[in-house]
XYZ file of N, CA and C in Angstrom:
720
model
N 202.420 -74.824 -13.146
C 203.002 -75.789 -12.068
C 203.101 -74.947 -10.754
N 202.230 -76.114 -9.846
C 202.672 -75.369 -7.766
C 203.571 -74.898 -7.463
N 204.264 -74.035 -7.165
C 205.399 -73.504 -7.171
C 205.733 -73.927 -5.193
N 204.576 -74.023 -4.633
C 204.715 -74.327 -3.468
C 204.874 -75.889 -2.837
N 203.552 -76.036 -3.695
C 203.143 -77.988 -3.428
C 205.188 -77.895 -3.831
N 205.008 -78.208 -4.846
C 206.221 -78.786 -5.546
C 207.735 -78.772 -3.983
N 207.937 -76.742 -3.016
C 208.826 -76.649 -2.633
C 208.865 -76.953 -0.955
N 207.417 -78.026 -1.452
C 207.194 -78.075 -0.730
C 208.106 -79.958 0.072
N 207.527 -80.077 -1.095
C 208.312 -81.819 -1.033
C 210.044 -81.547 -1.062
N 210.160 -80.368 -2.192
C 211.756 -80.743 -2.305
C 212.783 -80.726 -0.738
N 212.029 -79.511 0.313
C 212.262 -79.367 1.890
C 211.736 -80.613 2.426
N 210.859 -81.761 2.205
C 210.664 -82.817 3.107
C 211.208 -83.805 2.367
N 212.318 -84.016 0.973
C 213.080 -84.969 0.514
C 214.206 -84.602 1.237
N 214.598 -83.501 0.598
C 215.957 -83.452 1.216
C 215.769 -83.193 3.188
N 215.516 -82.813 3.382
C 215.088 -82.681 4.886
C 215.842 -81.503 5.177
N 215.273 -80.233 4.857
C 215.881 -78.920 4.686
C 215.420 -78.196 5.747
N 216.552 -77.718 6.853
C 216.292 -77.384 7.712
C 215.441 -74.973 7.421
N 215.503 -74.761 6.376
C 215.145 -73.548 4.938
C 214.352 -74.006 4.414
N 213.316 -72.967 4.287
C 212.692 -72.444 3.964
C 213.592 -72.040 2.231
N 213.413 -72.820 1.204
C 213.859 -72.058 -0.786
C 213.190 -70.977 -0.459
N 214.286 -69.753 -1.439
C 213.463 -68.263 -1.248
C 213.390 -68.446 -2.791
N 212.859 -67.774 -3.242
C 212.264 -67.668 -5.434
C 212.635 -65.541 -5.144
N 213.349 -65.345 -5.962
C 213.343 -64.189 -6.621
C 213.245 -63.701 -8.074
N 212.035 -62.205 -7.654
C 211.355 -62.529 -9.685
C 212.157 -61.565 -9.632
N 213.097 -61.504 -10.900
C 213.481 -59.839 -11.462
C 212.896 -59.323 -12.182
N 212.111 -57.593 -11.798
C 211.413 -56.779 -12.009
C 211.961 -55.889 -13.110
N 210.849 -55.385 -13.953
C 211.305 -54.233 -14.709
C 210.020 -52.870 -14.430
N 210.691 -51.944 -14.666
C 209.688 -51.019 -13.646
C 208.921 -51.239 -14.689
N 207.807 -51.217 -14.819
C 206.434 -51.351 -15.348
C 205.072 -52.912 -14.827
N 206.785 -53.743 -14.080
C 205.877 -54.615 -13.321
C 206.289 -54.309 -11.739
N 207.165 -52.707 -11.573
C 206.979 -52.877 -9.906
C 206.213 -52.386 -9.192
N 205.265 -51.856 -9.701
C 203.879 -51.380 -9.122
C 202.916 -52.516 -8.737
N 203.479 -53.568 -9.175
C 202.420 -55.234 -8.444
C 203.048 -55.736 -7.596
N 204.430 -54.953 -6.912
C 205.059 -55.773 -5.705
C 204.925 -54.215 -4.828
N 203.570 -53.127 -4.398
C 203.935 -52.312 -3.958
C 203.645 -52.519 -1.993
N 202.552 -54.279 -2.013
C 203.565 -54.623 0.139
C 204.435 -55.128 -0.087
N 204.986 -54.934 -1.120
C 206.906 -55.892 -0.471
C 207.389 -54.735 0.022
N 208.137 -54.622 1.364
C 208.941 -54.259 2.508
C 210.000 -53.616 1.414
N 210.154 -52.251 1.322
C 211.521 -51.330 0.871
C 212.702 -49.981 1.334
N 211.854 -50.271 2.307
C 212.760 -49.315 3.138
C 213.574 -50.133 4.544
N 214.276 -50.339 4.275
C 215.082 -50.967 4.414
C 216.838 -50.677 4.224
N 217.501 -51.394 4.659
C 219.040 -50.321 4.021
C 219.970 -52.585 4.934
N 219.970 -53.716 3.434
C 219.976 -54.532 3.830
C 221.362 -54.753 2.496
N 222.049 -55.629 3.045
C 222.774 -56.437 1.904
C 221.703 -57.362 1.046
N 222.723 -57.644 0.247
C 221.757 -58.767 -1.004
C 221.135 -59.957 -0.011
N 222.070 -60.386 0.618
C 222.251 -61.518 1.467
C 221.752 -62.111 2.870
N 221.022 -60.338 2.829
C 220.071 -59.759 4.263
C 218.993 -59.663 3.845
N 218.566 -60.020 2.668
C 217.234 -60.054 2.160
C 216.723 -60.795 2.016
N 217.920 -62.203 1.633
C 217.690 -64.076 1.442
C 216.953 -64.310 2.519
N 218.159 -63.663 3.561
C 217.789 -63.774 5.283
C 216.768 -63.623 5.518
N 216.112 -62.215 5.833
C 215.057 -62.151 5.769
C 214.026 -62.814 5.824
N 213.927 -62.862 4.146
C 212.804 -63.391 2.878
C 212.705 -64.963 4.208
N 214.183 -65.919 4.489
C 213.983 -66.759 4.857
C 212.755 -66.619 6.458
N 212.976 -65.541 6.705
C 212.120 -65.599 8.159
C 211.250 -65.463 7.693
N 210.806 -65.278 6.759
C 209.356 -64.881 6.537
C 209.069 -63.175 5.773
N 210.001 -62.849 5.583
C 210.069 -61.321 4.921
C 209.089 -60.996 3.490
N 208.908 -60.487 3.173
C 208.442 -60.377 1.801
C 209.744 -59.086 1.128
N 210.191 -59.047 0.335
C 211.294 -57.406 0.174
C 211.206 -56.949 -0.935
N 211.455 -56.022 -1.504
C 212.137 -55.538 -2.963
C 213.193 -54.743 -2.949
N 213.992 -54.842 -3.186
C 215.558 -54.703 -3.020
C 215.437 -54.186 -4.467
N 216.170 -52.663 -4.140
C 216.369 -51.870 -5.583
C 217.655 -50.980 -5.452
N 218.170 -50.262 -5.988
C 219.487 -50.243 -5.914
C 219.365 -49.154 -5.115
N 218.841 -48.599 -4.212
C 218.856 -47.318 -3.129
C 218.387 -48.642 -1.686
N 217.941 -49.600 -1.680
C 218.549 -50.082 -0.159
C 219.309 -50.897 0.057
N 220.256 -51.470 -1.313
C 221.040 -52.894 -0.975
C 222.366 -51.428 -0.127
N 222.914 -52.445 0.763
C 223.752 -51.863 1.834
C 224.886 -51.736 0.940
N 225.389 -52.934 0.349
C 226.650 -53.404 -0.331
C 226.932 -53.164 -1.679
N 227.955 -52.079 -1.867
C 227.950 -51.751 -3.040
C 228.226 -52.864 -4.318
N 229.096 -53.621 -3.594
C 229.665 -54.695 -4.639
C 229.048 -55.698 -4.614
N 227.488 -55.742 -4.275
C 226.488 -56.737 -4.809
C 225.527 -56.146 -5.478
N 224.942 -54.771 -5.100
C 224.508 -53.463 -6.399
C 225.059 -53.207 -7.511
N 226.642 -53.287 -7.470
C 227.033 -53.383 -9.029
C 226.772 -54.498 -9.425
N 227.104 -55.816 -8.517
C 226.751 -56.686 -9.138
C 225.116 -57.730 -10.092
N 224.714 -56.717 -9.285
C 223.038 -56.212 -10.069
C 222.897 -56.275 -10.385
N 223.578 -54.954 -10.706
C 223.257 -53.841 -12.046
C 222.221 -52.947 -11.407
N 222.471 -52.545 -9.868
C 221.407 -51.421 -9.072
C 222.383 -49.960 -10.106
N 224.365 -50.281 -9.635
C 224.445 -49.418 -9.290
C 226.180 -49.316 -10.258
N 226.983 -48.219 -11.196
C 228.174 -48.591 -11.116
C 229.050 -49.468 -10.734
N 230.077 -50.280 -11.373
C 231.264 -50.385 -10.184
C 232.189 -49.612 -10.066
N 232.159 -49.370 -8.319
C 232.769 -48.488 -7.743
C 234.537 -48.699 -8.143
N 234.788 -47.556 -8.199
C 236.624 -47.682 -8.559
C 237.853 -48.427 -8.018
N 237.103 -48.121 -6.294
C 237.801 -48.950 -5.590
C 237.711 -50.594 -6.060
N 236.293 -51.480 -5.642
C 236.219 -52.411 -6.482
C 236.882 -52.786 -7.710
N 236.647 -52.398 -8.970
C 237.419 -52.581 -10.536
C 238.771 -52.168 -9.873
N 239.564 -51.736 -9.279
C 241.442 -51.822 -9.126
C 241.781 -53.154 -8.182
N 240.783 -53.214 -7.721
C 240.970 -54.162 -6.657
C 241.534 -54.075 -4.925
N 241.154 -52.112 -5.008
C 241.811 -51.268 -4.027
C 240.671 -51.865 -2.130
N 239.843 -51.866 -2.617
C 238.695 -52.192 -1.872
C 238.759 -53.672 -1.249
N 238.965 -54.593 -1.907
C 239.559 -55.986 -1.443
C 240.880 -56.223 -0.665
N 242.175 -55.592 -0.849
C 243.131 -55.577 -0.663
C 242.874 -54.849 1.290
N 242.808 -53.443 0.742
C 242.268 -52.997 1.845
C 241.595 -53.893 3.402
N 240.563 -54.743 2.463
C 239.460 -55.660 3.232
C 240.421 -56.871 3.849
N 241.434 -57.592 3.613
C 242.458 -58.567 3.732
C 242.182 -59.266 2.852
N 240.925 -59.364 1.880
C 240.472 -60.972 1.211
C 241.060 -61.850 0.176
N 241.894 -59.757 -0.841
C 242.259 -60.974 -1.841
C 243.979 -60.045 -2.448
N 244.963 -59.705 -2.764
C 245.500 -59.232 -2.885
C 245.455 -58.115 -3.902
N 245.962 -56.888 -4.133
C 244.817 -55.419 -4.877
C 244.649 -56.044 -6.176
N 246.074 -57.211 -7.049
C 245.860 -57.418 -8.169
C 245.634 -58.796 -8.435
N 244.622 -59.660 -7.323
C 243.958 -60.518 -7.150
C 242.424 -60.586 -7.457
N 242.519 -59.427 -6.528
C 240.766 -58.423 -6.224
C 240.584 -57.766 -7.461
N 241.544 -57.330 -8.705
C 241.108 -56.514 -9.760
C 240.831 -57.891 -10.874
N 240.997 -59.274 -10.953
C 241.169 -59.819 -11.531
C 239.885 -60.516 -11.131
N 239.030 -60.899 -9.622
C 238.035 -61.305 -9.590
C 236.879 -60.220 -9.719
N 237.200 -59.324 -10.189
C 235.961 -58.104 -10.353
C 236.017 -58.027 -11.741
N 236.801 -58.589 -12.586
C 237.021 -59.075 -14.403
C 235.839 -59.694 -14.690
N 236.323 -60.607 -13.778
C 236.001 -62.516 -14.141
C 234.708 -62.720 -14.024
N 234.468 -61.280 -12.605
C 232.149 -61.680 -12.361
C 231.969 -61.812 -12.699
N 230.693 -62.371 -12.210
C 229.272 -62.782 -13.800
C 228.821 -61.463 -13.380
N 227.634 -60.755 -14.309
C 227.318 -59.510 -13.663
C 225.842 -59.051 -14.510
N 224.863 -58.688 -13.939
C 224.016 -58.484 -15.020
C 224.393 -56.511 -15.243
N 224.496 -56.256 -16.393
C 224.717 -55.185 -16.757
C 224.013 -53.747 -16.109
N 224.118 -52.989 -16.522
C 223.025 -51.692 -15.204
C 222.054 -51.334 -16.127
N 221.206 -51.394 -15.365
C 220.131 -50.799 -14.950
C 219.418 -51.903 -15.611
N 219.287 -53.497 -16.107
C 219.021 -54.207 -16.692
C 217.767 -54.181 -16.011
N 217.410 -54.784 -14.934
C 216.457 -55.141 -13.636
C 215.928 -53.262 -12.795
N 214.928 -53.259 -12.941
C 214.682 -52.070 -11.730
C 214.134 -52.342 -10.642
N 214.442 -54.143 -10.331
C 214.551 -54.269 -8.344
C 214.074 -55.783 -8.436
N 213.758 -56.406 -7.714
C 213.961 -57.839 -7.216
C 213.350 -57.942 -5.908
N 212.309 -59.243 -6.513
C 211.657 -59.168 -5.118
C 211.958 -60.957 -5.120
N 211.514 -60.518 -3.334
C 212.665 -61.657 -2.576
C 211.751 -62.148 -2.169
N 211.389 -63.388 -1.782
C 210.304 -63.893 -0.795
C 210.475 -65.302 -0.665
N 210.072 -66.347 0.464
C 209.649 -67.975 0.343
C 209.032 -68.201 -0.444
N 209.122 -69.510 -0.859
C 208.474 -69.544 -1.942
C 207.652 -70.254 -1.919
N 206.842 -70.268 -0.420
C 205.313 -70.906 -0.352
C 205.109 -69.523 0.139
N 205.423 -68.899 0.039
C 204.506 -67.399 0.458
C 204.596 -66.614 -0.479
N 205.050 -66.818 -1.798
C 205.154 -65.481 -2.308
C 204.187 -65.937 -3.899
N 204.118 -64.399 -3.975
C 202.488 -64.750 -5.104
C 203.423 -63.330 -6.533
N 204.516 -64.484 -6.850
C 204.996 -64.862 -7.924
C 205.798 -66.508 -8.576
N 205.957 -65.860 -10.386
C 206.651 -67.684 -10.607
C 208.466 -67.287 -10.517
N 209.211 -67.198 -9.327
C 210.356 -67.400 -8.862
C 211.255 -67.342 -9.936
N 212.455 -66.323 -10.479
C 213.355 -66.692 -11.694
C 214.342 -67.287 -10.910
N 214.387 -66.988 -9.891
C 215.591 -68.146 -9.363
C 214.762 -68.428 -7.991
N 215.206 -70.101 -7.868
C 214.772 -70.569 -6.584
C 216.764 -70.780 -5.520
N 216.329 -69.673 -4.170
C 218.234 -70.292 -3.797
C 217.588 -71.635 -2.107
N 218.560 -71.946 -2.126
C 218.307 -73.137 -1.260
C 219.432 -73.035 -0.008
N 218.886 -72.993 1.262
C 220.932 -72.589 1.920
C 220.992 -74.668 2.712
N 222.050 -75.085 3.292
C 222.098 -76.880 3.575
C 223.204 -77.130 3.816
N 223.239 -78.877 4.185
C 224.400 -79.090 4.290
C 224.763 -79.440 3.061
N 226.315 -79.414 2.944
C 226.323 -80.082 1.349
C 225.526 -81.924 0.953
N 225.435 -82.707 2.603
C 224.278 -83.848 1.591
C 223.297 -82.935 0.824
N 222.382 -81.912 1.830
C 221.347 -82.164 1.167
C 221.417 -80.950 -0.149
N 222.855 -80.472 -0.380
C 223.098 -80.004 -1.927
C 223.976 -81.454 -3.022
N 223.795 -82.363 -2.015
C 224.938 -83.404 -3.154
C 223.107 -83.772 -3.770
N 222.255 -84.439 -2.803
C 221.390 -84.584 -3.207
C 220.322 -83.969 -4.720
N 220.651 -82.587 -4.302
C 219.914 -81.748 -5.214
C 220.816 -82.195 -6.105
N 222.035 -81.232 -6.466
C 222.233 -81.917 -7.607
C 222.438 -82.968 -8.163
N 222.623 -84.118 -7.378
C 222.231 -85.412 -8.403
C 221.083 -84.718 -8.681
N 219.659 -84.495 -9.093
C 218.809 -84.509 -9.342
C 218.790 -84.044 -10.370
N 220.034 -83.047 -10.395
C 219.969 -81.908 -12.433
C 220.763 -83.346 -12.864
N 221.608 -83.887 -12.499
C 222.225 -84.880 -13.457
C 220.851 -85.928 -13.957
N 221.012 -86.776 -12.756
C 219.703 -87.580 -12.759
C 218.453 -86.982 -14.126
N 218.622 -86.405 -14.617
C 217.304 -86.373 -15.458
C 218.728 -85.256 -16.886
N 219.201 -84.997 -16.538
C 220.217 -84.583 -17.278
C 221.033 -85.115 -17.935
N 222.871 -86.293 -17.152
C 222.965 -86.316 -17.449
C 224.040 -86.075 -16.792
N 226.086 -85.767 -17.550
C 227.050 -85.590 -17.671
C 227.630 -85.072 -17.156
N 227.990 -84.249 -16.508
C 228.882 -83.086 -15.168
C 228.392 -81.975 -14.613
N 228.844 -81.791 -13.301
C 228.828 -80.249 -13.456
C 229.662 -79.694 -12.485
N 229.937 -78.252 -13.514
C 230.576 -77.318 -12.692
C 229.906 -76.257 -11.880
N 230.107 -75.490 -11.051
C 230.172 -74.964 -10.365
C 231.407 -73.792 -10.252
N 230.769 -72.196 -10.088
C 231.472 -71.325 -10.022
C 231.555 -69.996 -8.720
N 232.732 -69.659 -8.673
C 232.661 -69.376 -7.579
C 234.184 -68.486 -7.201
N 233.767 -67.815 -6.002
C 235.220 -66.358 -5.805
C 235.466 -66.028 -4.610
N 234.659 -67.251 -4.370
C 234.909 -66.673 -2.322
C 234.230 -65.161 -2.313
N 233.441 -64.781 -3.038
C 232.962 -63.600 -2.796
C 231.866 -63.301 -4.099
N 230.951 -62.556 -3.349
C 229.462 -62.210 -3.718
C 228.217 -63.418 -3.357
N 228.506 -64.374 -2.819
C 227.462 -65.494 -2.553
C 227.135 -65.762 -3.275
N 225.801 -64.868 -2.229
C 224.385 -64.580 -2.428
C 223.704 -64.072 -3.848
N 224.809 -63.053 -3.851
C 224.182 -62.122 -5.472
C 224.610 -62.413 -6.210
N 225.749 -63.500 -6.095
C 226.399 -63.912 -7.324
C 226.164 -64.937 -8.087
N 226.917 -66.219 -7.115
C 226.933 -67.662 -7.284
C 225.268 -67.893 -7.223
N 224.070 -67.705 -6.564
C 223.042 -68.290 -6.339
C 222.270 -67.475 -7.175
N 222.545 -65.853 -7.921
C 221.416 -65.585 -7.892
C 221.951 -64.608 -9.969
N 222.695 -64.576 -9.647
C 222.953 -63.945 -11.351
C 223.823 -64.644 -12.152
N 224.158 -65.759 -11.187
C 224.578 -67.170 -11.986
C 223.461 -67.839 -12.368
N 222.773 -68.305 -11.901
C 221.603 -69.195 -11.964
C 220.872 -68.470 -12.865
N 220.878 -66.702 -13.164
C 219.549 -66.435 -14.071
C 220.500 -66.342 -15.287
N 222.036 -65.753 -15.492
C 222.308 -65.722 -17.524
C 222.800 -66.846 -17.466
N 223.728 -68.040 -16.522
C 223.488 -69.923 -17.351
C 222.149 -70.032 -17.260
N 221.383 -70.132 -16.894
C 219.966 -71.225 -16.103
C 220.306 -72.326 -15.944
N 221.141 -72.133 -14.903
C 222.093 -73.300 -14.632
C 221.839 -73.261 -13.106
N 222.364 -74.776 -12.369
C 222.836 -74.936 -10.900
C 223.644 -74.215 -10.623
N 223.467 -73.381 -9.516
C 225.314 -73.300 -9.143
C 225.304 -73.285 -7.425
N 225.893 -73.917 -7.051
C 226.275 -74.058 -6.049
C 227.405 -73.560 -5.388
N 227.005 -72.750 -4.670
C 228.785 -71.928 -3.199
C 228.549 -72.377 -2.500
N 230.040 -71.965 -1.812
C 231.085 -71.925 -0.225
C 230.299 -71.460 0.444
N 229.686 -70.233 -0.602
C 229.540 -68.830 0.625
C 230.771 -67.738 0.129
N 230.435 -66.715 0.879
C 231.465 -65.586 0.550
C 231.858 -65.168 2.060
N 232.949 -64.348 2.584
C 233.142 -63.840 3.736
C 232.091 -62.912 3.686
N 231.328 -61.786 2.887
C 230.681 -61.084 3.093
C 228.971 -61.540 3.948
N 228.647 -62.744 2.917
C 227.839 -63.520 3.702
C 227.658 -63.815 5.152
N 229.045 -64.623 5.382
C 229.179 -65.518 6.626
C 229.180 -64.361 7.671
N 230.005 -62.984 7.125
C 229.428 -62.067 7.750
C 228.733 -61.712 8.517
N 227.504 -60.770 6.781
C 226.169 -60.222 7.323
C 225.048 -61.000 8.305
N 225.422 -62.348 8.329
C 224.275 -63.603 8.042
C 224.255 -64.731 9.215
N 223.146 -64.779 8.750
C 222.825 -65.969 10.737
C 223.617 -67.368 9.628
N 223.603 -67.467 8.670
C 224.065 -69.263 8.056
C 225.271 -69.934 8.901
N 224.885 -71.033 8.770
C 225.533 -71.679 9.527
C 226.991 -71.889 9.207
N 227.933 -72.603 9.538
C 228.768 -72.585 9.496
C 229.007 -74.302 8.462
N 228.301 -74.463 9.132
C 228.256 -76.256 7.642
C 227.317 -76.345 6.868
N 226.863 -74.717 6.850
C 225.669 -75.323 5.240
C 227.061 -74.071 3.821
N 226.038 -74.633 2.831
C 226.443 -73.651 1.825
C 225.155 -73.573 1.008
N 224.753 -72.855 0.084
C 224.585 -72.281 -0.672
C 224.042 -72.914 -1.989
N 223.023 -72.632 -2.628
C 222.872 -72.606 -3.662
C 221.092 -71.683 -4.341
N 221.511 -72.167 -5.836
C 220.051 -71.227 -6.421
C 220.458 -72.342 -8.055
N 218.673 -72.547 -8.268
C 219.034 -72.595 -9.679
C 217.433 -72.027 -10.468
N 216.863 -72.133 -11.803
C 216.073 -71.960 -12.339
C 215.036 -71.134 -11.085
N 214.212 -70.922 -11.902
C 212.390 -71.767 -11.156
C 211.868 -72.951 -11.967
N 212.057 -72.453 -13.541
C 211.420 -73.528 -14.805
C 211.586 -74.724 -13.830
N 213.238 -74.476 -13.244
C 213.431 -76.001 -13.267
C 212.984 -76.906 -11.921
N 212.324 -76.820 -11.393
C 211.665 -77.462 -9.960
C 211.022 -78.570 -9.901
N 209.769 -78.013 -10.938
C 209.637 -79.593 -11.336
C 210.496 -80.863 -11.556
N 211.748 -80.118 -12.758
C 212.163 -81.518 -12.611
C 212.754 -82.093 -12.421
N 213.166 -81.076 -11.225
C 214.161 -80.624 -9.541
C 213.754 -81.750 -8.524
N 211.927 -81.980 -8.459
C 211.556 -82.508 -7.698
C 211.007 -84.302 -8.110
N 210.820 -83.835 -9.437
C 210.416 -85.535 -10.424
C 211.398 -86.283 -9.460
N 213.061 -85.809 -9.823
C 214.210 -86.792 -10.518
C 214.260 -87.218 -8.764
N 213.362 -86.335 -7.800
C 214.037 -86.548 -5.994
C 212.805 -86.941 -5.981
N 212.299 -87.456 -6.597
C 210.881 -88.905 -5.966
C 211.560 -89.972 -6.289
N 212.252 -90.039 -7.274
C 212.447 -91.071 -8.426
C 213.609 -90.987 -6.703
N 215.123 -90.475 -6.694
C 215.599 -91.131 -5.946
C 215.514 -90.857 -4.500
N 214.244 -90.904 -4.088
C 214.103 -90.861 -2.687
C 213.022 -92.355 -2.664
N 212.747 -92.957 -3.484
C 212.791 -94.566 -3.612
C 213.860 -95.613 -3.214
N 215.017 -94.840 -3.623
C 216.119 -96.362 -3.330
C 216.661 -95.497 -2.320
N 217.845 -94.380 -3.798
C 219.287 -94.271 -3.422
C 219.180 -93.152 -2.146
N 218.097 -92.341 -2.432
C 218.108 -91.636 -0.841
C 218.031 -92.173 0.062
N 217.633 -93.308 0.827
C 217.339 -93.781 2.272
C 217.817 -94.304 2.763
N 218.555 -95.553 1.179
C 219.681 -96.230 1.700
C 221.231 -95.819 2.337
N 221.267 -95.115 1.522
C 222.086 -93.379 1.829
C 222.599 -93.702 3.006
N 221.722 -92.955 3.583
C 221.244 -92.660 4.672
C 221.087 -93.248 5.602
N 221.216 -94.605 5.352
C 221.160 -95.126 6.567
C 222.413 -95.681 6.909
N 223.312 -95.604 6.079
C 224.650 -96.215 5.752
C 224.572 -98.190 6.008
N 223.842 -98.549 4.486
C 224.403 -99.630 4.549
C 225.481 -99.869 4.902
N 225.773 -99.705 4.103
C 227.829 -100.605 3.112
C 228.623 -100.482 4.605
N 228.427 -98.788 5.183
C 229.169 -98.833 6.399
C 228.633 -99.762 7.648
N 227.688 -99.407 7.790
C 227.449 -100.417 8.860
C 227.453 -101.778 9.268
N 227.468 -102.106 7.276
C 228.423 -103.971 7.133
C 229.872 -104.221 7.688
N 230.460 -103.114 7.123
C 231.846 -102.945 7.264
C 232.468 -103.059 9.244
N 231.650 -101.735 9.798
C 231.844 -101.951 11.592
C 230.546 -103.130 12.410
N 229.975 -104.061 11.811
C 229.551 -104.655 11.866
C 230.052 -106.229 12.086
N 230.721 -106.316 10.781
C 231.562 -107.405 10.309
C 232.650 -108.749 10.978
């Protein structure tokens, strides 16, 4: 699969402003091949994604992820007690203490030490096959992305979020654990720590689904997408 060419086509059809980012989950024995990736940083995981969108190639691990919530969700550190009990969220003001506790209890996460590091790069520049691909865009962009999955698979989709861990869990852990597309509204953390515009949402999907998604987008591009973007039905209404 030519990930760069397929991602270029995905960007073109969806008309994305920002490039897709790929992540690769690494075991200890795989880290050596990524020594040229930058790791002497102190970023939240959402900042890793943002910096990768800007062109950096990064290696995230338990020592350089600045957010304890994200680092523990990614399996790099034990869950701090203040997160487990909800005390952290109560102090932050995002949840009542008991609600915060249940949010942490229900949070999908990697088990501790499942991976040793995560390589993060624009898909166009990546020298790896991405396990997960993340996208940032408008609701309209992600509507077509979602339809591209349904176009092939049918059924209905359900998205999972707690407005916490938007980048690290919603569009990274969940697509990897459940092998499916997930769309996120983001969270108070990533909207505080990154340049994400207010109107943007986030999505992540397994990298192996890219070819199927782009094939569906090609079909949608023939008629459905242009007709909808032209707003023909609306224009008939206002011009009648």
